[in-house]
XYZ file of C-alpha atoms in Angstrom:
362
model
C 4.190 9.107 27.792
C 4.167 8.013 24.280
C 2.252 4.800 23.338
C 2.401 3.149 20.019
C -0.193 0.658 18.497
C 1.568 -2.598 17.020
C -0.893 -4.484 15.216
C 0.094 -8.294 14.409
C -1.532 -9.183 11.528
C 0.992 -12.627 10.604
C 4.021 -13.136 8.256
C 7.246 -14.035 8.384
C 8.242 -11.947 11.296
C 6.033 -14.435 13.622
C 6.274 -17.379 11.742
C 7.623 -20.711 12.703
C 7.362 -24.526 12.407
C 7.752 -26.252 9.496
C 6.716 -25.360 6.994
C 6.245 -21.838 8.445
C 3.081 -20.635 9.261
C 1.979 -17.851 11.555
C 1.779 -18.349 15.215
C -0.793 -16.820 17.226
C -0.973 -13.863 18.639
C -0.696 -14.501 21.881
C 2.275 -16.404 21.471
C 3.707 -13.837 19.349
C 3.535 -11.430 21.836
C 5.088 -13.417 24.272
C 8.060 -13.804 22.105
C 8.065 -10.640 21.360
C 8.222 -9.650 25.458
C 10.958 -12.098 25.797
C 13.378 -9.848 23.287
C 16.173 -8.275 24.123
C 14.678 -4.361 24.565
C 11.160 -4.833 24.453
C 10.588 -6.102 27.872
C 7.545 -4.542 29.837
C 6.414 -3.095 26.575
C 8.605 -0.752 26.743
C 11.766 0.237 24.617
C 14.781 0.208 25.940
C 16.790 3.646 25.362
C 13.687 5.633 24.589
C 12.378 6.825 28.249
C 8.674 6.881 27.956
C 8.153 5.207 24.640
C 5.404 2.495 25.407
C 3.479 0.380 22.753
C 1.210 -2.322 23.331
C 0.653 -5.381 20.712
C -2.972 -6.589 19.475
C -3.204 -9.409 16.944
C -5.854 -10.243 14.405
C -7.987 -13.159 15.584
C -6.527 -15.531 12.280
C -2.885 -14.331 11.696
C -2.298 -14.616 7.698
C 0.106 -15.302 5.435
C 0.387 -11.674 3.412
C -0.572 -14.329 0.419
C -3.710 -14.657 1.633
C -4.426 -11.456 2.137
C -7.627 -9.671 -0.046
C -9.221 -6.248 -0.171
C -11.557 -7.322 2.636
C -8.444 -7.312 5.278
C -7.208 -3.821 4.345
C -10.767 -2.975 5.717
C -9.885 -4.792 8.760
C -6.744 -3.220 9.639
C -8.090 0.214 8.095
C -11.127 -0.312 11.124
C -8.338 -1.793 13.466
C -6.613 1.630 13.531
C -9.724 4.133 13.525
C -10.856 2.436 17.017
C -7.536 2.935 18.662
C -6.293 6.358 16.919
C -7.125 8.531 19.933
C -5.392 6.652 22.345
C -1.992 6.175 21.017
C 0.700 8.627 18.881
C 1.792 6.403 16.361
C 0.898 2.538 14.411
C 3.161 -0.213 13.638
C 1.619 -2.688 11.610
C 3.491 -6.277 11.163
C 2.802 -7.948 7.610
C 4.289 -10.571 5.916
C 6.389 -8.852 2.837
C 4.944 -9.883 -0.024
C 1.991 -8.002 -0.165
C 3.166 -5.762 2.617
C 3.676 -3.137 -0.415
C -0.260 -3.304 -1.434
C -1.656 -3.231 1.964
C 0.812 -0.092 2.814
C -0.655 1.414 -0.442
C -4.529 0.485 -0.057
C -3.777 1.640 3.639
C -2.980 4.836 2.585
C -5.745 5.886 0.509
C -8.246 4.535 2.818
C -6.758 6.488 5.956
C -7.659 10.039 4.603
C -6.719 12.515 7.065
C -3.746 11.086 9.241
C -2.120 12.963 11.119
C -0.161 10.516 12.640
C 2.808 7.766 11.799
C 1.367 4.196 10.206
C 4.250 2.422 9.619
C 4.420 -1.252 7.913
C 7.584 -3.671 8.322
C 7.933 -7.416 9.032
C 11.220 -9.407 8.081
C 12.326 -11.820 6.156
C 13.702 -14.320 9.171
C 11.540 -15.044 11.738
C 11.674 -13.457 15.299
C 11.883 -17.129 16.735
C 15.445 -17.136 15.271
C 18.455 -16.344 16.791
C 19.682 -15.022 13.147
C 16.849 -12.709 12.099
C 16.079 -9.091 10.656
C 12.780 -8.857 12.798
C 13.676 -7.070 16.117
C 16.133 -4.264 14.303
C 12.964 -3.628 12.054
C 10.094 -3.980 14.821
C 12.361 -1.951 16.980
C 13.155 0.477 14.336
C 9.611 0.823 13.342
C 8.287 1.105 17.126
C 10.962 4.116 17.568
C 9.915 5.986 14.352
C 6.011 5.610 14.978
C 6.581 7.063 18.217
C 9.127 10.074 17.714
C 8.777 11.099 14.422
C 5.031 12.424 13.883
C 5.077 11.783 9.918
C 1.668 12.161 9.182
C 1.463 9.177 6.498
C 1.781 5.435 5.599
C 4.868 4.524 5.369
C 7.182 1.241 5.391
C 9.710 0.912 7.312
C 12.726 -2.347 6.071
C 16.560 -2.239 7.175
C 17.266 1.007 7.112
C 14.754 2.742 5.327
C 11.741 4.592 5.775
C 9.728 4.814 2.768
C 6.313 6.213 1.554
C 4.271 3.228 1.729
C 2.738 3.836 -1.489
C 5.912 4.253 -3.214
C 7.489 1.122 -2.520
C 7.762 -2.685 -4.053
C 9.382 -5.368 -3.310
C 12.664 -5.835 -4.758
C 14.313 -8.514 -3.556
C 13.050 -12.070 -2.307
C 15.485 -12.816 0.101
C 17.738 -10.210 1.248
C 17.512 -7.962 3.615
C 17.253 -4.766 1.751
C 14.245 -6.197 1.015
C 11.943 -3.087 -0.380
C 12.844 -0.086 -2.760
C 11.200 3.093 -3.471
C 12.124 3.443 -7.242
C 10.501 6.817 -7.982
C 10.572 8.707 -4.727
C 13.597 9.040 -1.959
C 13.261 7.743 1.379
C 11.255 9.878 4.146
C 14.163 9.073 6.519
C 17.226 6.782 6.954
C 18.039 5.035 10.477
C 21.571 4.657 11.070
C 22.905 5.604 14.382
C 20.003 7.747 14.535
C 17.116 8.431 12.352
C 17.534 11.009 10.322
C 14.422 12.505 8.743
C 14.247 14.549 5.185
C 11.583 17.179 6.326
C 11.360 18.747 2.756
C 9.487 15.225 1.504
C 6.821 14.405 4.194
C 3.609 15.120 3.225
C 1.608 18.347 5.412
C -0.642 17.174 7.984
C -4.466 17.505 7.027
C -6.126 20.947 8.006
C -7.991 19.911 11.610
C -11.495 19.468 9.695
C -10.651 16.960 8.063
C -8.228 15.460 10.207
C -8.795 11.546 12.063
C -7.488 14.214 15.207
C -11.439 15.271 14.636
C -14.233 12.630 16.284
C -16.611 13.452 13.586
C -14.103 13.056 11.064
C -12.995 9.441 12.022
C -17.019 8.604 12.680
C -17.521 9.552 9.054
C -14.200 7.918 7.743
C -15.494 4.487 9.207
C -19.176 4.830 7.664
C -17.098 5.591 4.530
C -15.329 1.816 5.449
C -18.143 0.035 5.615
C -19.606 1.197 2.511
C -16.202 -0.027 0.684
C -16.651 -2.954 2.168
C -19.484 -4.154 0.415
C -18.725 -2.081 -2.426
C -15.382 -4.715 -3.286
C -17.141 -7.375 -3.338
C -19.548 -5.691 -6.404
C -16.218 -5.633 -9.339
C -13.198 -7.186 -10.512
C -9.813 -5.055 -11.409
C -7.462 -6.822 -13.202
C -3.844 -5.812 -14.746
C -2.887 -7.251 -17.814
C 0.860 -7.611 -18.179
C 1.909 -6.984 -22.288
C 4.808 -8.886 -23.718
C 5.669 -9.667 -27.393
C 2.946 -11.724 -29.300
C 0.484 -11.107 -26.720
C -3.414 -11.917 -28.154
C -3.668 -8.972 -26.701
C -7.604 -8.433 -28.142
C -8.223 -11.875 -27.576
C -7.231 -11.905 -23.576
C -8.917 -8.341 -22.826
C -12.080 -9.409 -24.524
C -12.294 -12.388 -22.257
C -11.710 -11.047 -19.200
C -14.156 -8.044 -20.018
C -16.991 -10.812 -20.904
C -16.078 -13.586 -18.970
C -14.899 -12.026 -15.298
C -17.574 -12.362 -12.524
C -18.145 -9.947 -10.753
C -17.665 -7.600 -14.375
C -14.640 -5.831 -14.637
C -14.524 -2.213 -13.616
C -11.139 -1.246 -14.292
C -8.072 -2.319 -16.398
C -4.207 -1.829 -15.815
C -2.098 -2.185 -18.390
C 1.214 -3.240 -17.929
C 2.543 -1.453 -20.977
C 6.392 -1.310 -22.734
C 8.491 0.957 -21.768
C 7.128 5.013 -20.768
C 3.739 3.102 -21.587
C 3.437 1.885 -24.687
C 1.445 -0.749 -26.515
C 0.810 -2.554 -30.012
C -0.930 -0.153 -32.304
C -3.291 -3.087 -33.639
C -6.551 -1.414 -34.444
C -8.678 -3.922 -33.081
C -6.784 -3.553 -29.314
C -7.560 -0.212 -29.399
C -11.000 -0.951 -30.736
C -11.328 -3.372 -27.729
C -9.719 -0.367 -25.017
C -12.303 2.000 -26.900
C -15.574 -0.029 -26.176
C -14.177 -1.030 -22.581
C -14.024 2.674 -22.081
C -17.379 3.846 -23.438
C -18.959 0.963 -21.238
C -17.056 2.782 -18.224
C -14.266 0.544 -17.863
C -11.441 2.429 -16.596
C -8.448 1.400 -18.489
C -4.666 2.786 -16.917
C -1.659 2.640 -19.156
C 1.207 1.922 -16.640
C 4.909 1.150 -17.867
C 5.724 -2.256 -16.357
C 9.254 -0.479 -16.076
C 10.888 -0.198 -12.323
C 11.840 3.015 -12.339
C 10.152 6.354 -14.827
C 7.042 7.354 -15.688
C 4.273 7.384 -18.297
C 4.241 9.579 -21.776
C 1.805 9.105 -23.423
C 2.341 11.071 -26.353
C 6.047 10.645 -27.650
C 5.299 7.607 -29.934
C 2.185 6.423 -31.930
C 2.229 2.747 -29.738
C 1.047 5.516 -26.538
C -1.089 7.790 -28.383
C -3.284 5.241 -29.604
C -4.136 4.284 -26.159
C -4.587 7.541 -25.306
C -6.994 8.034 -28.138
C -8.404 4.929 -27.278
C -9.376 6.303 -23.600
C -7.043 4.833 -21.912
C -5.391 7.156 -19.211
C -1.560 7.724 -17.859
C -0.803 5.872 -14.836
C 1.999 8.442 -14.450
C 5.044 7.063 -12.010
C 2.161 4.998 -10.049
C 4.032 1.605 -8.953
C 1.812 -1.488 -9.852
C 0.353 -2.174 -5.647
C -0.432 1.966 -6.180
C -2.151 1.989 -9.201
C -4.212 -1.183 -8.513
C -5.343 -0.470 -4.763
C -5.778 2.910 -5.601
C -8.201 2.074 -8.426
C -9.524 0.130 -6.216
C -10.493 2.237 -3.927
C -11.885 5.023 -6.204
C -14.247 2.719 -7.459
C -15.438 1.356 -4.282
C -16.487 4.748 -3.693
C -18.791 4.789 -6.258
C -17.553 8.143 -8.533
C -18.589 8.302 -12.160
C -16.425 7.222 -14.577
C -15.478 10.563 -15.645
C -14.861 11.634 -12.434
C -13.058 8.627 -11.307
C -10.325 8.974 -14.514
C -9.702 12.629 -13.158
C -8.835 11.507 -9.405
C -6.801 8.580 -10.910
C -4.441 11.369 -12.539
C -4.660 13.074 -9.450
C -2.021 12.894 -6.740
C -4.068 11.885 -3.560
C -1.674 10.848 -1.209
C 1.681 11.623 -2.544
C 1.903 8.144 -5.058
C 2.596 9.741 -8.094
C 4.281 13.016 -9.769
C 1.397 14.248 -12.074
C 4.057 15.936 -14.741
C 2.870 19.280 -16.467
C 1.967 18.898 -20.747
């Protein structure tokens, strides 16, 4: 018998009323059990595939999700890890890619599927995309053995830390701009096994109870650390008063800023204003990690092709390669919260940890 743990965190999939708001966990569980194909905690058509529904004490609209909630979700998975073959996290779409990216970093040693999904229309409505996404995600979590944090929507199973929300209302809500889907679900799921990350070694796998215990301790440290610093994102635009803005952020933000993600032009280009570059250099000297990331949806950063990129490089900024906005911010928060020193953090930011980035050779 295969067991899948489903965690309802809130979001549109479990919303009701006017205006919409997440229903309680017990009410959502009753609703799911009333759905065709999901009666008695079994998935019709998949013999032996069973599921359990758990929920947060206070389900959230995903716009209210914070890093502390990422820790809560990670702890829920770890505390149930030994008893289930796969995990499904039901989450609002607005910040789903952030949470999926964060969980990919937090769940070091993952060797079972963790699949995020949700919907654009509530499960309680007769016309919805929720039932298909829910059933497909449970099926994928219970049958594929993909050792990754993934995101499923519409027909595509994607690596979670490669996804972005690309449609505010359509059912094909998410895309993976710089990495192909791990699987496509049509009449049957077709997994591209060549793209799937390898399972971790036994000593560092979450199948090892000692590693789970160690990771729970790490999460306790991260939960405390994330309250002691800030990470900010600054999207550049023509005419931006970049020097003034960055100086204000660095001086006035509480808690103090430890990381800045620049949403730069093109392949990572920014104004070549000397005062702006001096501000970047001074921030780097103070131990603030500055990431040069392109604001373009597809493609990667190339800091050496133009003067407007090489200036950032000389000032101490590092490349964000093809990281999504969600992955770069969550990875930066994760690494700072681990307590890494400035130089080690910069190396790790430019290292592919969970399949989140493509590092090109010089």
